[in-house]
Coordinates of C-alpha atoms and ligand atoms in Angstrom, one line a residue:
M838 CA -177.2 57.3 140.5
D839 CA -180.9 57.4 141.3
P840 CA -182.2 59.3 144.4
Q841 CA -183.4 55.7 145.6
S842 CA -180.0 54.0 145.6
Q843 CA -178.6 57.0 147.5
I844 CA -181.3 56.5 150.4
D845 CA -180.3 52.7 150.0
R846 CA -176.7 53.1 150.5
Y847 CA -176.9 55.0 153.8
S848 CA -180.0 53.2 155.2
R849 CA -178.3 51.5 158.1
Q850 CA -176.8 54.8 159.0
V851 CA -179.9 56.7 158.9
L852 CA -181.7 53.8 161.0
F853 CA -178.9 54.4 163.5
A854 CA -181.4 56.9 165.5
P855 CA -178.6 59.5 166.8
I856 CA -177.9 60.0 163.1
G857 CA -181.1 59.6 161.2
I858 CA -182.0 61.3 157.8
E859 CA -181.3 64.9 159.2
G860 CA -177.8 63.7 160.2
Q861 CA -177.1 62.1 157.2
H862 CA -178.0 65.2 155.2
R863 CA -175.5 67.4 157.3
L864 CA -173.0 64.6 156.7
N865 CA -173.4 64.7 152.7
Q866 CA -173.2 68.8 153.4
S867 CA -169.9 68.8 155.1
R868 CA -166.3 69.2 154.4
V869 CA -163.4 67.5 156.2
A870 CA -160.0 67.9 156.0
I871 CA -157.5 64.9 156.7
I872 CA -154.0 66.1 157.6
G873 CA -151.6 63.2 156.8
C874 CA -152.8 60.1 154.6
G875 CA -150.9 57.2 156.3
A876 CA -152.1 54.5 158.3
L877 CA -154.5 56.8 160.3
G878 CA -155.4 58.8 157.7
S879 CA -156.3 55.8 155.3
A880 CA -158.6 54.5 157.8
Q881 CA -160.5 58.0 158.4
A882 CA -160.8 58.5 154.5
E883 CA -162.5 55.4 153.8
S884 CA -164.6 55.5 156.7
L885 CA -165.7 59.1 156.1
A886 CA -166.3 58.6 152.3
R887 CA -168.5 55.3 153.1
A888 CA -170.4 57.7 155.6
G889 CA -171.1 60.2 153.0
V890 CA -169.2 63.2 154.0
G891 CA -169.8 65.4 151.1
T892 CA -166.1 66.7 150.6
L893 CA -162.7 65.3 151.8
R894 CA -159.7 67.4 151.6
I895 CA -156.6 65.1 152.0
V896 CA -153.3 66.6 152.7
D897 CA -150.0 64.6 152.5
R898 CA -146.4 65.0 151.4
D899 CA -145.3 61.3 150.7
F900 CA -145.4 58.7 148.1
V901 CA -146.6 55.4 148.4
E902 CA -144.0 52.8 149.6
F903 CA -144.0 48.9 150.0
S904 CA -143.4 49.2 153.9
N905 CA -146.9 51.2 153.9
L906 CA -149.0 48.6 152.7
Q907 CA -149.1 46.4 156.2
R908 CA -151.5 49.1 157.6
Q909 CA -152.1 51.9 155.2
T910 CA -155.5 50.3 153.8
M911 CA -156.0 52.8 151.3
F912 CA -153.1 51.8 149.1
T913 CA -152.3 48.9 146.6
E914 CA -149.2 47.2 145.4
M915 CA -149.6 49.1 142.3
D916 CA -149.6 52.2 143.8
A917 CA -146.2 51.4 145.6
V918 CA -144.8 50.4 141.9
N919 CA -145.9 53.6 140.8
R920 CA -144.8 55.7 143.5
L921 CA -148.0 57.9 143.5
P922 CA -148.3 60.5 145.8
K923 CA -150.7 59.4 148.5
T924 CA -153.4 62.1 148.2
I925 CA -153.5 60.7 144.6
A926 CA -153.8 57.2 145.2
A927 CA -156.4 58.1 147.9
A928 CA -158.5 60.0 145.7
N929 CA -158.1 57.4 143.0
H930 CA -159.4 54.7 145.5
L931 CA -162.1 56.7 147.1
S932 CA -163.7 57.5 143.8
Q933 CA -164.3 53.7 143.3
I934 CA -165.9 53.7 147.0
N935 CA -168.1 56.4 146.7
S936 CA -168.2 58.5 143.7
K937 CA -170.4 61.0 145.3
V938 CA -167.8 62.1 147.6
T939 CA -165.6 65.0 146.3
V940 CA -162.0 64.5 147.1
E941 CA -159.7 67.6 147.3
P942 CA -156.1 66.1 147.0
E943 CA -153.4 68.4 148.3
I944 CA -149.7 67.2 147.7
A945 CA -148.0 69.5 150.5
D946 CA -145.7 69.7 153.1
V947 CA -147.8 71.5 155.9
N948 CA -146.0 74.5 157.3
H949 CA -146.9 77.9 159.1
A950 CA -147.1 79.5 155.7
N951 CA -149.9 77.3 154.0
V952 CA -151.6 75.5 157.0
E953 CA -154.3 78.3 157.2
R954 CA -155.0 78.0 153.7
L955 CA -155.0 74.4 153.6
L956 CA -157.8 74.2 156.4
D957 CA -159.7 77.1 155.3
G958 CA -163.4 76.1 154.4
C959 CA -163.6 73.0 156.5
D960 CA -166.0 72.1 159.2
L961 CA -163.6 69.4 160.9
V962 CA -159.7 68.6 160.8
I963 CA -158.6 65.0 161.5
D964 CA -154.8 64.4 162.5
G965 CA -153.5 61.4 160.4
T966 CA -150.1 63.0 161.0
D967 CA -146.8 61.3 162.3
N968 CA -145.4 64.2 163.9
F969 CA -145.9 66.8 166.7
A970 CA -144.9 69.7 164.5
T971 CA -147.4 69.4 162.2
R972 CA -150.0 68.7 165.2
Y973 CA -149.1 72.0 166.8
L974 CA -149.6 73.9 163.4
I975 CA -153.0 72.2 162.9
N976 CA -153.6 73.1 166.7
D977 CA -153.0 76.7 166.3
A978 CA -154.7 77.2 163.2
C979 CA -157.8 75.5 164.3
V980 CA -158.1 77.5 167.7
K981 CA -157.5 80.8 165.8
H982 CA -160.1 79.8 163.2
Q983 CA -162.3 78.0 165.8
V984 CA -162.5 74.8 163.8
N985 CA -162.9 71.9 165.7
W986 CA -160.2 69.2 165.4
V987 CA -159.4 65.6 166.4
Y988 CA -155.8 64.6 167.5
G989 CA -154.9 61.0 167.1
A990 CA -151.5 59.3 167.5
A991 CA -150.2 55.5 167.2
V992 CA -146.9 53.8 167.7
G993 CA -146.1 50.2 168.5
S994 CA -149.4 48.9 170.3
Y995 CA -150.1 52.3 171.9
G996 CA -152.4 54.9 170.7
V997 CA -153.9 58.1 172.2
T998 CA -156.7 60.7 170.9
M999 CA -158.5 63.5 172.1
T1000 CA -161.1 65.8 170.5
I1001 CA -160.3 69.7 170.7
R1002 CA -162.9 72.2 170.4
P1003 CA -161.6 75.7 170.6
S1004 CA -162.9 77.8 173.6
V1005 CA -164.7 74.7 175.0
T1006 CA -162.1 72.1 175.5
P1007 CA -158.0 72.6 176.2
C1008 CA -156.2 72.7 173.2
L1009 CA -153.1 70.3 172.3
R1010 CA -151.1 73.0 173.8
C1011 CA -152.9 73.3 176.9
I1012 CA -152.2 69.5 177.5
F1013 CA -148.5 69.5 176.3
P1014 CA -147.4 73.2 176.1
E1015 CA -144.2 72.1 174.2
P1016 CA -143.8 69.2 171.9
P1017 CA -141.6 66.2 173.1
P1018 CA -137.8 66.9 172.3
A1019 CA -136.3 65.7 169.0
A1020 CA -135.7 62.1 169.3
S1021 CA -137.0 61.8 172.6
A1022 CA -140.0 59.3 171.6
P1023 CA -140.0 56.2 169.6
T1024 CA -141.5 56.5 166.2
C1025 CA -143.3 54.2 163.8
D1026 CA -139.9 53.8 161.6
T1027 CA -137.9 52.8 164.7
A1028 CA -140.5 51.2 167.1
G1029 CA -143.0 49.5 164.6
V1030 CA -146.6 49.8 164.6
I1031 CA -149.2 47.0 164.3
M1032 CA -152.6 47.7 162.7
P1033 CA -155.0 47.1 165.4
I1034 CA -154.0 50.0 167.2
I1035 CA -154.6 52.1 164.1
N1036 CA -158.1 50.9 163.8
I1037 CA -159.1 51.7 167.5
V1038 CA -157.5 55.3 167.2
A1039 CA -159.0 55.9 163.9
A1040 CA -162.6 54.4 164.8
V1041 CA -162.7 56.9 167.9
Q1042 CA -161.6 59.8 165.9
V1043 CA -164.1 58.9 163.0
S1044 CA -166.9 58.5 165.8
E1045 CA -166.2 61.7 167.2
A1046 CA -166.2 63.4 163.8
L1047 CA -169.6 61.8 163.2
K1048 CA -171.0 63.2 166.5
L1049 CA -169.5 66.7 165.7
L1050 CA -170.7 67.0 162.1
T1051 CA -174.3 65.9 162.8
G1052 CA -174.4 68.3 165.9
K1053 CA -174.1 65.6 168.7
A1054 CA -171.5 67.5 170.8
A1055 CA -173.0 66.2 173.9
E1056 CA -172.0 62.6 173.2
L1057 CA -168.5 63.5 172.6
H1058 CA -166.2 61.3 175.1
G1059 CA -164.4 64.7 176.8
S1060 CA -161.0 62.9 177.6
L1061 CA -157.6 62.2 176.7
M1062 CA -158.2 58.5 175.8
Q1063 CA -155.2 56.1 175.8
F1064 CA -155.1 52.4 174.6
D1065 CA -152.5 49.9 174.5
V1066 CA -153.8 46.7 172.6
W1067 CA -150.7 44.6 173.5
Q1068 CA -150.7 45.5 177.2
N1069 CA -154.4 45.5 177.5
E1070 CA -154.7 48.8 179.0
W1071 CA -157.6 51.3 178.3
R1072 CA -157.4 54.7 180.0
R1073 CA -159.6 58.1 180.0
I1074 CA -158.0 60.9 181.6
S1075 CA -160.6 63.9 181.9
I1076 CA -159.4 67.2 180.3
G1077 CA -161.4 70.0 181.9
K1078 CA -161.5 73.6 180.6
P1079 CA -158.9 75.6 178.3
V1080 CA -155.9 76.7 180.2
N1081 CA -155.8 80.7 181.1
D1082 CA -152.0 81.0 180.3
C1083 CA -151.7 78.5 177.2
A1084 CA -150.2 80.5 174.4
T1085 CA -152.7 79.3 172.0
C1086 CA -156.1 79.4 173.6
G1087 CA -155.1 82.0 176.3
S1088 CA -153.2 84.8 175.0
G1089 CA -154.0 84.1 171.2
E1090 CA -150.4 84.2 170.2
F1091 CA -150.4 80.8 168.0
P1092 CA -146.7 80.4 168.4
A1093 CA -146.8 77.6 165.7
L1094 CA -147.9 80.2 162.9
T1095 CA -145.1 82.5 163.4
A1096 CA -142.1 82.1 161.0
E1097 CA -139.7 82.6 164.0
S1098 CA -141.1 79.3 165.7
A1099 CA -141.1 77.2 162.2
D1100 CA -138.6 74.6 161.9
F1101 CA -136.1 75.5 159.7
A1102 CA -135.1 73.5 156.4
A1103 CA -133.0 74.5 153.6
V1104 CA -131.8 72.8 150.1
L1105 CA -127.9 72.8 150.4
C1106 CA -127.3 73.9 146.9
G1107 CA -125.1 71.7 144.5
R1108 CA -125.0 68.8 147.1
H1109 CA -128.2 67.1 146.5
A1110 CA -129.0 67.4 150.2
V1111 CA -131.4 69.2 152.6
Q1112 CA -130.8 70.5 156.4
V1113 CA -133.4 70.2 158.7
S1114 CA -133.3 72.1 161.9
P1115 CA -135.9 71.3 164.6
T1116 CA -138.3 74.0 166.2
Y1117 CA -136.6 73.4 169.8
P1118 CA -132.6 72.3 169.7
A1119 CA -132.2 69.4 171.6
D1120 CA -129.2 67.7 173.4
L1121 CA -129.6 64.1 171.7
D1122 CA -128.1 61.2 173.4
L1123 CA -126.7 59.6 170.0
S1124 CA -125.9 56.2 171.2
T1125 CA -129.5 55.6 172.5
L1126 CA -130.8 57.0 169.1
S1127 CA -128.2 54.7 167.3
E1128 CA -129.6 51.6 168.9
R1129 CA -133.0 52.6 168.0
L1130 CA -132.0 53.4 164.2
S1131 CA -129.7 50.3 163.8
L1132 CA -133.2 48.2 163.7
A1133 CA -134.2 50.1 160.6
G1134 CA -130.8 50.6 158.7
E1135 CA -127.0 50.9 158.9
V1136 CA -125.6 53.2 161.5
N1137 CA -122.4 54.8 162.2
L1138 CA -121.6 56.4 165.1
N1139 CA -118.9 58.9 166.6
E1140 CA -119.1 61.3 169.4
Y1141 CA -120.3 64.2 167.5
L1142 CA -122.4 62.9 164.9
L1143 CA -124.3 59.8 163.5
R1144 CA -124.8 58.7 160.2
F1145 CA -127.7 56.4 159.0
R1146 CA -128.4 55.1 155.8
T1147 CA -132.2 54.1 154.7
G1148 CA -132.9 53.0 151.0
E1149 CA -131.4 55.9 148.8
F1150 CA -130.9 58.3 151.5
E1151 CA -128.1 59.2 154.2
M1152 CA -129.0 61.2 157.3
T1153 CA -126.5 62.7 159.1
I1154 CA -127.6 63.7 162.7
F1155 CA -125.9 66.1 165.1
K1156 CA -126.3 66.4 168.9
D1157 CA -128.1 69.6 168.6
A1158 CA -131.0 67.3 166.6
R1159 CA -130.1 69.3 163.4
S1160 CA -129.7 66.9 160.4
I1161 CA -128.4 66.8 156.9
I1162 CA -130.2 64.4 154.5
R1163 CA -128.3 63.3 151.5
G1164 CA -130.1 62.0 148.2
T1165 CA -132.9 64.7 147.9
D1166 CA -133.4 68.2 147.2
D1167 CA -137.0 68.0 148.2
I1168 CA -137.7 69.6 151.4
A1169 CA -141.0 67.7 151.9
I1170 CA -139.1 64.4 151.5
A1171 CA -136.5 65.4 153.9
R1172 CA -138.9 66.7 156.6
S1173 CA -140.7 63.4 156.0
L1174 CA -137.8 61.4 156.8
Y1175 CA -136.9 63.7 159.8
A1176 CA -140.1 63.0 161.3
R1177 CA -140.1 59.2 160.7
F1178 CA -136.6 58.4 162.0
V1179 CA -135.7 61.2 164.6
G1180 CA -139.4 62.2 165.2
N1181 CA -140.5 65.4 167.2
Ligands
ZN2093 ZN1 -154.6 76.1 174.8

């Protein structure tokens, strides 16, 4: 591609005065990590590739499924037929959208042992995950290494986002000192999600990314921003400064990065099953969880445990939120199912 066509490609973005030619140059030199390439990650990856962010590292543990296609705009029916890893499918499509962007696909289940390596060398991290366990890993690794990151989440018609700048703004743990208990909140796999809220959350996250990458931090929204596109509610809560007694940005313990606080998953030998134990044991109300899960598959309940069947998998969930997932020997698949149907 000749230099003139590169100028042409970004001309409308360069004409936008706050970015300009200098900002465009910065974007071309930037490396951004997108953690989770589902619905939010799809929108973030496409926007950043079209904007000309030079390198995108895309981390995800899942394969493309047909139920993704309603909102995960990066993928096609063929990707679902071929059961491609999402990172690989994304790299294929992004190379067609902008061949000048380098994509670094990482098929990985983010955990306390690999998160720092996965984020190494990135100027910015964007949250495309679907669970709090991974967000606390991102939070603690980013604060430890003084990397900005943009939190975002969406379920149903509701979404939320916040931009974290270590030492400048509160971190995720300052705002939410502990993750919500397992099974306490709806997930997209139990309560559903509609695409417009994905687009809104991702659009705000990407706008914040463009501001940070082009050195326009003064324009950041500086708040916990919440939206509900069905209830027509838009809210901004101002966030202030880092909290002194926060275990991440106050005392610098980075709890998520220690093995003791890691959620525990183990393959159960000879049973084609994996056991997942949550970071914080909970006392589940199994009948409420049963009602929620019955919308997504077949559920059997007794006073001690709940059995839930989805596709080729069977999840047994106990009152302490521990789960045995039959039908796989793969810890990443088991963790993914746990995040989707139990949630933490
Ligand atoms: Zn903090």
